[in-house]
Each structure stands twice: as C-alpha cells, then as structure tokens.
C-alpha cells in the first residue's frame, strides 16, 4: 500500500496513469515508479556525491539480489521481487536508470542537447521499456515510441525543475544552448529571469515537442495494449503547452500547479486509443 501513497504524493501524473493499466499489471507499474522515485531522490537526500555513489551501489546490488531471488529487506526490493513472480522484466533497464542518475550526483552540466536526450533515454525511456515488458509487449514500434516519449519527458522534467535546480546552483539546460544566447549560469543563479533565457528554454522545449511528434508517428503501428504505457506523452505535452502559454518563462509560479484538466485529458486519450 505504501508504494501507492508514495507515487500519489511524489509522482501524481503517473499515479493517474496507473488507473489505465490492466488491474493485474498495476502493481508492476507502481513498483517500477516507486523504484524510480527512490533513485531520483538519492541526490536530494545525501550530503555529498560520495555518499550518493554508495547509495547507487547499494541499489545495483539490490537489483542483482532481486533478480537472483534474494532481495534485501528493503520495501521496494521486496515489492519488485514479488512483481517478478508475475512479470518478466530486464535488470538492464533498472541498472541504466541507476547509472544515469549516478552520473549526475556531482552536478556536472549537460554540454549538448544530445546529452540531455541521453539523460531522457536512460531514465524515462527505460522506465517505459519496463512498463511494456510488464504487459508482455515485445514490439519494435512500441519501443521506438517509448524511446522518443522518454526523451521528451526527460527534457521536460529538466525544464520543470529549473527553478529548484537554479536555487541550488545546479544547471541541466545544455551549455551549448546557454552559450548560443549569451546566458551566464552565474547570472541565472543570482537573478533568475535573465535576457535570452526564454529563447533558450524555447529551443529546449521544441526539442521535447519534436520527440512527441515523432513518437506519435508510430501510433498506427503500435499495439493497442501499449497505449497505457505511452500515456505519459499526454502529461508531458500538457506541461509544454502551459510553458508556451507563459512565454517559456520557467519561473512562472502557475507552472508548478497541477493541470486540473489532466485526469480528463488522459481519460479521453485512452478512450480514443491515442497518446
């Protein structure tokens, strides 16, 4: 039960999406999301990168133990172990999430858009691959769609977190994009809204939107059972549209408020078998 509470509090959009999964597949969906939250919060819960690296190593060993049938007495490990009795999941995708998060423990900036896309692929896309596996879906078209949606989500998540990251003197908007618009990281950290920032955010957001467009080009060939897995494209687009509404001002306070229409939008998308 606790995993549902965690996801509802910290990952509300995917908590909503879990309702569109077949009943028997919901525990796997929420377990994977709870694992992701645990890994994503390591950076915020440790005082230095060395301790963070130790936590990541613990999770690598935990995943090994889970897949060998010998999980440690950790709630999420036990939940994943139980899920594996009914679902065939790949340890590779769990480890890719861990490894990518570990790369960012030292707050090294992304140098290019490609780096940011790689971040999305190794975090959000890998989670979608696990969700496809939990439904028994092995399909190249669904994988392609999931890859692009994950990249879009990864990029959008960086934009969503921009005010928080800036307050901690952390920057994940690519260095080459900032340089293109003559933006100083230090100036952003000090002042927040600076000249050219909205243009830089627009460029990054456009990349995310382009990935959504590409993902949707696979819709006619994607198995209908995969639609629920790909619904995060809807919530990602919701954020990007609101960001556009506020002229790509990532510091707009209203962007931190949940889109009240999202539950209905997700329902309509699922009913019409689109993402």
mmCIF file of C-alpha atoms in Angstrom:
data_model
loop_
_atom_site.group_PDB
_atom_site.id
_atom_site.type_symbol
_atom_site.label_atom_id
_atom_site.label_comp_id
_atom_site.label_asym_id
_atom_site.label_seq_id
_atom_site.Cartn_x
_atom_site.Cartn_y
_atom_site.Cartn_z
ATOM 1 C CA UNK A 1 0.000 0.000 0.000
ATOM 2 C CA UNK A 2 2.800 2.437 0.849
ATOM 3 C CA UNK A 3 4.061 2.434 -2.741
ATOM 4 C CA UNK A 4 0.711 3.830 -3.927
ATOM 5 C CA UNK A 5 0.922 6.584 -1.301
ATOM 6 C CA UNK A 6 4.483 7.458 -2.357
ATOM 7 C CA UNK A 7 3.556 7.643 -6.038
ATOM 8 C CA UNK A 8 0.410 9.666 -5.400
ATOM 9 C CA UNK A 9 2.398 12.212 -3.396
ATOM 10 C CA UNK A 10 5.565 12.455 -5.498
ATOM 11 C CA UNK A 11 4.573 11.209 -8.971
ATOM 12 C CA UNK A 12 0.942 12.202 -9.305
ATOM 13 C CA UNK A 13 0.792 12.106 -13.100
ATOM 14 C CA UNK A 14 1.972 8.507 -13.297
ATOM 15 C CA UNK A 15 -0.262 7.644 -10.356
ATOM 16 C CA UNK A 16 -3.185 8.795 -12.517
ATOM 17 C CA UNK A 17 -1.909 6.779 -15.472
ATOM 18 C CA UNK A 18 -1.769 3.583 -13.398
ATOM 19 C CA UNK A 19 -5.587 3.545 -13.472
ATOM 20 C CA UNK A 20 -5.466 2.853 -17.217
ATOM 21 C CA UNK A 21 -3.356 -0.278 -16.817
ATOM 22 C CA UNK A 22 -4.992 -3.707 -16.608
ATOM 23 C CA UNK A 23 -5.680 -4.457 -12.950
ATOM 24 C CA UNK A 24 -3.173 -7.306 -12.850
ATOM 25 C CA UNK A 25 -0.405 -5.035 -14.240
ATOM 26 C CA UNK A 26 -0.868 -2.100 -11.861
ATOM 27 C CA UNK A 27 1.372 -3.460 -9.083
ATOM 28 C CA UNK A 28 4.284 -3.721 -11.540
ATOM 29 C CA UNK A 29 3.665 -0.199 -12.827
ATOM 30 C CA UNK A 30 3.612 1.325 -9.362
ATOM 31 C CA UNK A 31 6.586 -0.772 -8.178
ATOM 32 C CA UNK A 32 8.741 0.469 -11.066
ATOM 33 C CA UNK A 33 7.647 4.052 -10.364
ATOM 34 C CA UNK A 34 8.433 3.678 -6.663
ATOM 35 C CA UNK A 35 11.890 2.372 -7.587
ATOM 36 C CA UNK A 36 12.410 5.379 -9.846
ATOM 37 C CA UNK A 37 11.406 7.806 -7.092
ATOM 38 C CA UNK A 38 13.837 6.141 -4.706
ATOM 39 C CA UNK A 39 16.708 6.504 -7.185
ATOM 40 C CA UNK A 40 15.750 10.027 -8.261
ATOM 41 C CA UNK A 41 15.699 11.254 -4.654
ATOM 42 C CA UNK A 42 19.171 9.957 -3.785
ATOM 43 C CA UNK A 43 20.762 13.224 -4.963
ATOM 44 C CA UNK A 44 18.473 15.274 -2.714
ATOM 45 C CA UNK A 45 18.845 13.019 0.321
ATOM 46 C CA UNK A 46 22.642 12.830 0.607
ATOM 47 C CA UNK A 47 25.129 15.450 1.762
ATOM 48 C CA UNK A 48 27.840 14.700 -0.803
ATOM 49 C CA UNK A 49 28.407 12.760 -4.053
ATOM 50 C CA UNK A 50 30.475 10.048 -2.325
ATOM 51 C CA UNK A 51 27.566 9.032 -0.114
ATOM 52 C CA UNK A 52 25.317 9.212 -3.168
ATOM 53 C CA UNK A 53 27.629 6.832 -5.030
ATOM 54 C CA UNK A 54 27.422 4.401 -2.127
ATOM 55 C CA UNK A 55 23.629 4.530 -2.275
ATOM 56 C CA UNK A 56 23.681 3.877 -6.010
ATOM 57 C CA UNK A 57 25.975 0.894 -5.490
ATOM 58 C CA UNK A 58 23.556 -0.405 -2.877
ATOM 59 C CA UNK A 59 20.802 -0.252 -5.494
ATOM 60 C CA UNK A 60 22.904 -2.002 -8.127
ATOM 61 C CA UNK A 61 23.493 -4.828 -5.664
ATOM 62 C CA UNK A 62 19.835 -4.737 -4.661
ATOM 63 C CA UNK A 63 18.702 -5.227 -8.256
ATOM 64 C CA UNK A 64 21.150 -8.124 -8.590
ATOM 65 C CA UNK A 65 19.689 -9.654 -5.436
ATOM 66 C CA UNK A 66 16.109 -9.140 -6.584
ATOM 67 C CA UNK A 67 16.739 -10.901 -9.896
ATOM 68 C CA UNK A 68 18.597 -13.746 -8.173
ATOM 69 C CA UNK A 69 15.644 -14.307 -5.857
ATOM 70 C CA UNK A 70 17.481 -12.984 -2.809
ATOM 71 C CA UNK A 71 16.245 -9.418 -2.233
ATOM 72 C CA UNK A 72 17.403 -7.400 0.788
ATOM 73 C CA UNK A 73 14.821 -6.464 3.417
ATOM 74 C CA UNK A 74 14.005 -3.168 1.752
ATOM 75 C CA UNK A 75 10.326 -2.440 0.975
ATOM 76 C CA UNK A 76 10.869 -1.584 -2.682
ATOM 77 C CA UNK A 77 13.201 -4.546 -3.198
ATOM 78 C CA UNK A 78 10.568 -6.871 -1.730
ATOM 79 C CA UNK A 79 7.853 -5.354 -3.912
ATOM 80 C CA UNK A 80 9.964 -5.755 -7.049
ATOM 81 C CA UNK A 81 10.756 -9.333 -6.062
ATOM 82 C CA UNK A 82 7.042 -10.049 -5.781
ATOM 83 C CA UNK A 83 6.368 -8.400 -9.156
ATOM 84 C CA UNK A 84 8.988 -10.615 -10.829
ATOM 85 C CA UNK A 85 6.926 -13.664 -9.907
ATOM 86 C CA UNK A 86 4.335 -12.483 -12.440
ATOM 87 C CA UNK A 87 6.240 -10.250 -14.871
ATOM 88 C CA UNK A 88 9.375 -10.752 -16.948
ATOM 89 C CA UNK A 89 11.426 -7.592 -16.523
ATOM 90 C CA UNK A 90 15.002 -6.888 -17.629
ATOM 91 C CA UNK A 91 17.578 -5.947 -14.977
ATOM 92 C CA UNK A 92 19.424 -3.945 -17.650
ATOM 93 C CA UNK A 93 16.805 -1.188 -17.660
ATOM 94 C CA UNK A 94 16.881 -0.814 -13.873
ATOM 95 C CA UNK A 95 20.669 -0.534 -13.979
ATOM 96 C CA UNK A 96 20.625 2.028 -16.764
ATOM 97 C CA UNK A 97 18.403 4.246 -14.615
ATOM 98 C CA UNK A 98 20.772 3.848 -11.663
ATOM 99 C CA UNK A 99 23.881 4.518 -13.758
ATOM 100 C CA UNK A 100 22.431 7.640 -15.380
ATOM 101 C CA UNK A 101 21.338 9.092 -12.042
ATOM 102 C CA UNK A 102 24.781 8.315 -10.645
ATOM 103 C CA UNK A 103 26.365 10.384 -13.421
ATOM 104 C CA UNK A 104 24.530 13.456 -12.154
ATOM 105 C CA UNK A 105 25.435 13.169 -8.479
ATOM 106 C CA UNK A 106 28.263 15.676 -8.961
ATOM 107 C CA UNK A 107 26.013 18.185 -10.752
ATOM 108 C CA UNK A 108 28.081 18.149 -13.927
ATOM 109 C CA UNK A 109 26.240 20.159 -16.610
ATOM 110 C CA UNK A 110 24.877 18.726 -19.836
ATOM 111 C CA UNK A 111 27.093 20.014 -22.619
ATOM 112 C CA UNK A 112 24.689 19.494 -25.533
ATOM 113 C CA UNK A 113 21.078 18.689 -26.361
ATOM 114 C CA UNK A 114 22.299 15.185 -27.225
ATOM 115 C CA UNK A 115 23.456 14.791 -23.615
ATOM 116 C CA UNK A 116 20.009 15.823 -22.421
ATOM 117 C CA UNK A 117 18.367 13.368 -24.814
ATOM 118 C CA UNK A 118 20.661 10.636 -23.494
ATOM 119 C CA UNK A 119 19.545 11.524 -19.973
ATOM 120 C CA UNK A 120 15.912 11.088 -21.012
ATOM 121 C CA UNK A 121 16.638 7.801 -22.792
ATOM 122 C CA UNK A 122 18.463 6.290 -19.827
ATOM 123 C CA UNK A 123 15.879 7.376 -17.274
ATOM 124 C CA UNK A 124 12.344 7.924 -18.579
ATOM 125 C CA UNK A 125 12.609 5.724 -21.685
ATOM 126 C CA UNK A 126 13.989 2.814 -19.654
ATOM 127 C CA UNK A 127 11.026 3.055 -17.289
ATOM 128 C CA UNK A 128 8.655 2.881 -20.257
ATOM 129 C CA UNK A 129 10.512 -0.177 -21.585
ATOM 130 C CA UNK A 130 9.952 -1.834 -18.200
ATOM 131 C CA UNK A 131 6.255 -0.980 -18.340
ATOM 132 C CA UNK A 132 6.000 -2.512 -21.813
ATOM 133 C CA UNK A 133 7.695 -5.649 -20.503
ATOM 134 C CA UNK A 134 5.293 -5.794 -17.557
ATOM 135 C CA UNK A 135 2.442 -6.055 -20.070
ATOM 136 C CA UNK A 136 4.269 -8.715 -22.060
ATOM 137 C CA UNK A 137 4.722 -6.355 -25.023
ATOM 138 C CA UNK A 138 7.762 -7.023 -27.186
ATOM 139 C CA UNK A 139 7.269 -4.737 -30.163
ATOM 140 C CA UNK A 140 9.780 -2.605 -32.071
ATOM 141 C CA UNK A 141 7.270 0.150 -32.916
ATOM 142 C CA UNK A 142 6.223 0.478 -29.281
ATOM 143 C CA UNK A 143 9.896 0.600 -28.292
ATOM 144 C CA UNK A 144 10.565 3.405 -30.776
ATOM 145 C CA UNK A 145 7.593 5.392 -29.481
ATOM 146 C CA UNK A 146 8.681 4.819 -25.875
ATOM 147 C CA UNK A 147 12.204 5.967 -26.688
ATOM 148 C CA UNK A 148 11.035 9.296 -28.082
ATOM 149 C CA UNK A 149 8.450 9.849 -25.350
ATOM 150 C CA UNK A 150 11.057 9.140 -22.693
ATOM 151 C CA UNK A 151 13.432 11.663 -24.240
ATOM 152 C CA UNK A 152 10.653 14.263 -24.300
ATOM 153 C CA UNK A 153 9.795 13.551 -20.662
ATOM 154 C CA UNK A 154 13.436 13.748 -19.609
ATOM 155 C CA UNK A 155 13.863 17.120 -21.291
ATOM 156 C CA UNK A 156 10.576 18.462 -19.907
ATOM 157 C CA UNK A 157 11.487 17.286 -16.406
ATOM 158 C CA UNK A 158 14.648 19.405 -16.550
ATOM 159 C CA UNK A 159 12.574 22.446 -17.528
ATOM 160 C CA UNK A 160 10.047 21.750 -14.778
ATOM 161 C CA UNK A 161 12.810 21.503 -12.204
ATOM 162 C CA UNK A 162 14.665 24.571 -13.494
ATOM 163 C CA UNK A 163 13.662 26.984 -10.665
ATOM 164 C CA UNK A 164 14.517 24.431 -7.970
ATOM 165 C CA UNK A 165 17.812 23.453 -9.586
ATOM 166 C CA UNK A 166 18.800 27.091 -10.080
ATOM 167 C CA UNK A 167 18.100 27.778 -6.400
ATOM 168 C CA UNK A 168 20.640 25.028 -5.621
ATOM 169 C CA UNK A 169 23.112 26.442 -8.164
ATOM 170 C CA UNK A 170 22.594 23.487 -10.475
ATOM 171 C CA UNK A 171 22.065 23.699 -14.225
ATOM 172 C CA UNK A 172 20.936 21.000 -16.653
ATOM 173 C CA UNK A 173 19.970 23.146 -19.616
ATOM 174 C CA UNK A 174 22.764 22.353 -22.100
ATOM 175 C CA UNK A 175 25.839 24.560 -22.018
ATOM 176 C CA UNK A 176 25.848 24.983 -25.798
ATOM 177 C CA UNK A 177 22.283 26.331 -25.745
ATOM 178 C CA UNK A 178 23.118 28.789 -22.962
ATOM 179 C CA UNK A 179 26.195 29.929 -24.896
ATOM 180 C CA UNK A 180 24.155 30.418 -28.060
ATOM 181 C CA UNK A 181 22.023 33.006 -26.249
ATOM 182 C CA UNK A 182 24.919 34.514 -24.257
ATOM 183 C CA UNK A 183 23.489 33.361 -20.939
ATOM 184 C CA UNK A 184 25.714 33.182 -17.880
ATOM 185 C CA UNK A 185 24.909 30.397 -15.428
ATOM 186 C CA UNK A 186 26.047 32.613 -12.578
ATOM 187 C CA UNK A 187 23.654 35.351 -13.661
ATOM 188 C CA UNK A 188 20.781 32.862 -13.737
ATOM 189 C CA UNK A 189 21.706 31.619 -10.257
ATOM 190 C CA UNK A 190 21.743 35.201 -8.941
ATOM 191 C CA UNK A 191 18.852 36.792 -10.799
ATOM 192 C CA UNK A 192 16.613 34.036 -12.175
ATOM 193 C CA UNK A 193 14.988 35.655 -15.192
ATOM 194 C CA UNK A 194 17.722 36.936 -17.494
ATOM 195 C CA UNK A 195 17.777 38.166 -21.067
ATOM 196 C CA UNK A 196 17.734 35.355 -23.595
ATOM 197 C CA UNK A 197 16.635 32.663 -21.146
ATOM 198 C CA UNK A 198 13.143 32.340 -22.619
ATOM 199 C CA UNK A 199 14.695 31.833 -26.068
ATOM 200 C CA UNK A 200 16.965 29.102 -24.709
ATOM 201 C CA UNK A 201 14.039 27.414 -22.967
ATOM 202 C CA UNK A 202 12.010 27.630 -26.184
ATOM 203 C CA UNK A 203 14.761 25.819 -28.079
ATOM 204 C CA UNK A 204 14.994 23.047 -25.492
ATOM 205 C CA UNK A 205 11.196 22.716 -25.237
ATOM 206 C CA UNK A 206 10.948 22.495 -29.026
ATOM 207 C CA UNK A 207 13.288 19.501 -28.956
ATOM 208 C CA UNK A 208 10.982 17.788 -26.454
ATOM 209 C CA UNK A 209 7.939 18.576 -28.594
ATOM 210 C CA UNK A 210 9.654 17.222 -31.704
ATOM 211 C CA UNK A 211 10.196 13.915 -29.894
ATOM 212 C CA UNK A 212 6.476 13.760 -29.074
ATOM 213 C CA UNK A 213 5.630 14.346 -32.736
ATOM 214 C CA UNK A 214 7.995 11.562 -33.779
ATOM 215 C CA UNK A 215 6.571 9.215 -31.129
ATOM 216 C CA UNK A 216 3.052 9.813 -32.418
ATOM 217 C CA UNK A 217 4.094 8.940 -35.949
ATOM 218 C CA UNK A 218 4.315 5.321 -34.729
ATOM 219 C CA UNK A 219 0.732 5.309 -33.386
ATOM 220 C CA UNK A 220 -0.855 3.429 -36.333
ATOM 221 C CA UNK A 221 1.622 0.566 -35.862
ATOM 222 C CA UNK A 222 1.784 0.435 -32.061
ATOM 223 C CA UNK A 223 -0.141 -2.421 -30.363
ATOM 224 C CA UNK A 224 -3.275 -1.114 -28.659
ATOM 225 C CA UNK A 225 -2.195 -2.752 -25.396
ATOM 226 C CA UNK A 226 0.755 -0.348 -25.316
ATOM 227 C CA UNK A 227 -1.343 2.832 -25.256
ATOM 228 C CA UNK A 228 -1.500 2.968 -21.452
ATOM 229 C CA UNK A 229 2.310 2.769 -21.273
ATOM 230 C CA UNK A 230 2.674 5.678 -23.694
ATOM 231 C CA UNK A 231 0.142 7.971 -21.983
ATOM 232 C CA UNK A 232 2.909 9.982 -20.245
ATOM 233 C CA UNK A 233 3.202 11.745 -23.618
ATOM 234 C CA UNK A 234 -0.115 13.406 -22.760
ATOM 235 C CA UNK A 235 1.048 14.792 -19.429
ATOM 236 C CA UNK A 236 4.355 15.873 -20.983
ATOM 237 C CA UNK A 237 2.538 17.775 -23.712
ATOM 238 C CA UNK A 238 0.278 19.360 -21.095
ATOM 239 C CA UNK A 239 3.308 20.896 -19.399
ATOM 240 C CA UNK A 240 4.875 22.040 -22.677
ATOM 241 C CA UNK A 241 1.637 23.747 -23.730
ATOM 242 C CA UNK A 242 1.395 25.588 -20.422
ATOM 243 C CA UNK A 243 5.049 26.590 -20.707
ATOM 244 C CA UNK A 244 4.268 28.052 -24.134
ATOM 245 C CA UNK A 245 1.240 29.860 -22.672
ATOM 246 C CA UNK A 246 3.558 31.641 -20.237
ATOM 247 C CA UNK A 247 6.049 32.562 -22.969
ATOM 248 C CA UNK A 248 8.594 29.943 -21.898
ATOM 249 C CA UNK A 249 9.125 31.573 -18.524
ATOM 250 C CA UNK A 250 10.195 28.600 -16.394
ATOM 251 C CA UNK A 251 9.938 30.774 -13.285
ATOM 252 C CA UNK A 252 6.189 31.339 -13.723
ATOM 253 C CA UNK A 253 4.653 30.150 -10.399
ATOM 254 C CA UNK A 254 1.500 28.841 -12.103
ATOM 255 C CA UNK A 255 3.567 26.180 -13.853
ATOM 256 C CA UNK A 256 4.059 24.434 -10.510
ATOM 257 C CA UNK A 257 0.301 23.933 -10.161
ATOM 258 C CA UNK A 258 -1.092 20.644 -11.438
ATOM 259 C CA UNK A 259 -3.161 20.860 -14.604
ATOM 260 C CA UNK A 260 -6.691 20.267 -13.287
ATOM 261 C CA UNK A 261 -7.785 19.033 -16.729
ATOM 262 C CA UNK A 262 -5.135 16.307 -16.888
ATOM 263 C CA UNK A 263 -7.221 13.403 -15.475
ATOM 264 C CA UNK A 264 -9.923 14.079 -18.076
ATOM 265 C CA UNK A 265 -7.371 14.567 -20.867
ATOM 266 C CA UNK A 266 -5.754 11.236 -20.008
ATOM 267 C CA UNK A 267 -9.154 9.524 -19.958
ATOM 268 C CA UNK A 268 -10.079 10.940 -23.367
ATOM 269 C CA UNK A 269 -6.728 9.927 -24.841
ATOM 270 C CA UNK A 270 -7.029 6.389 -23.515
ATOM 271 C CA UNK A 271 -10.619 6.098 -24.684
ATOM 272 C CA UNK A 272 -9.629 7.232 -28.186
ATOM 273 C CA UNK A 273 -6.565 4.962 -28.120
ATOM 274 C CA UNK A 274 -4.012 7.703 -28.642
ATOM 275 C CA UNK A 275 -1.109 9.157 -26.686
#
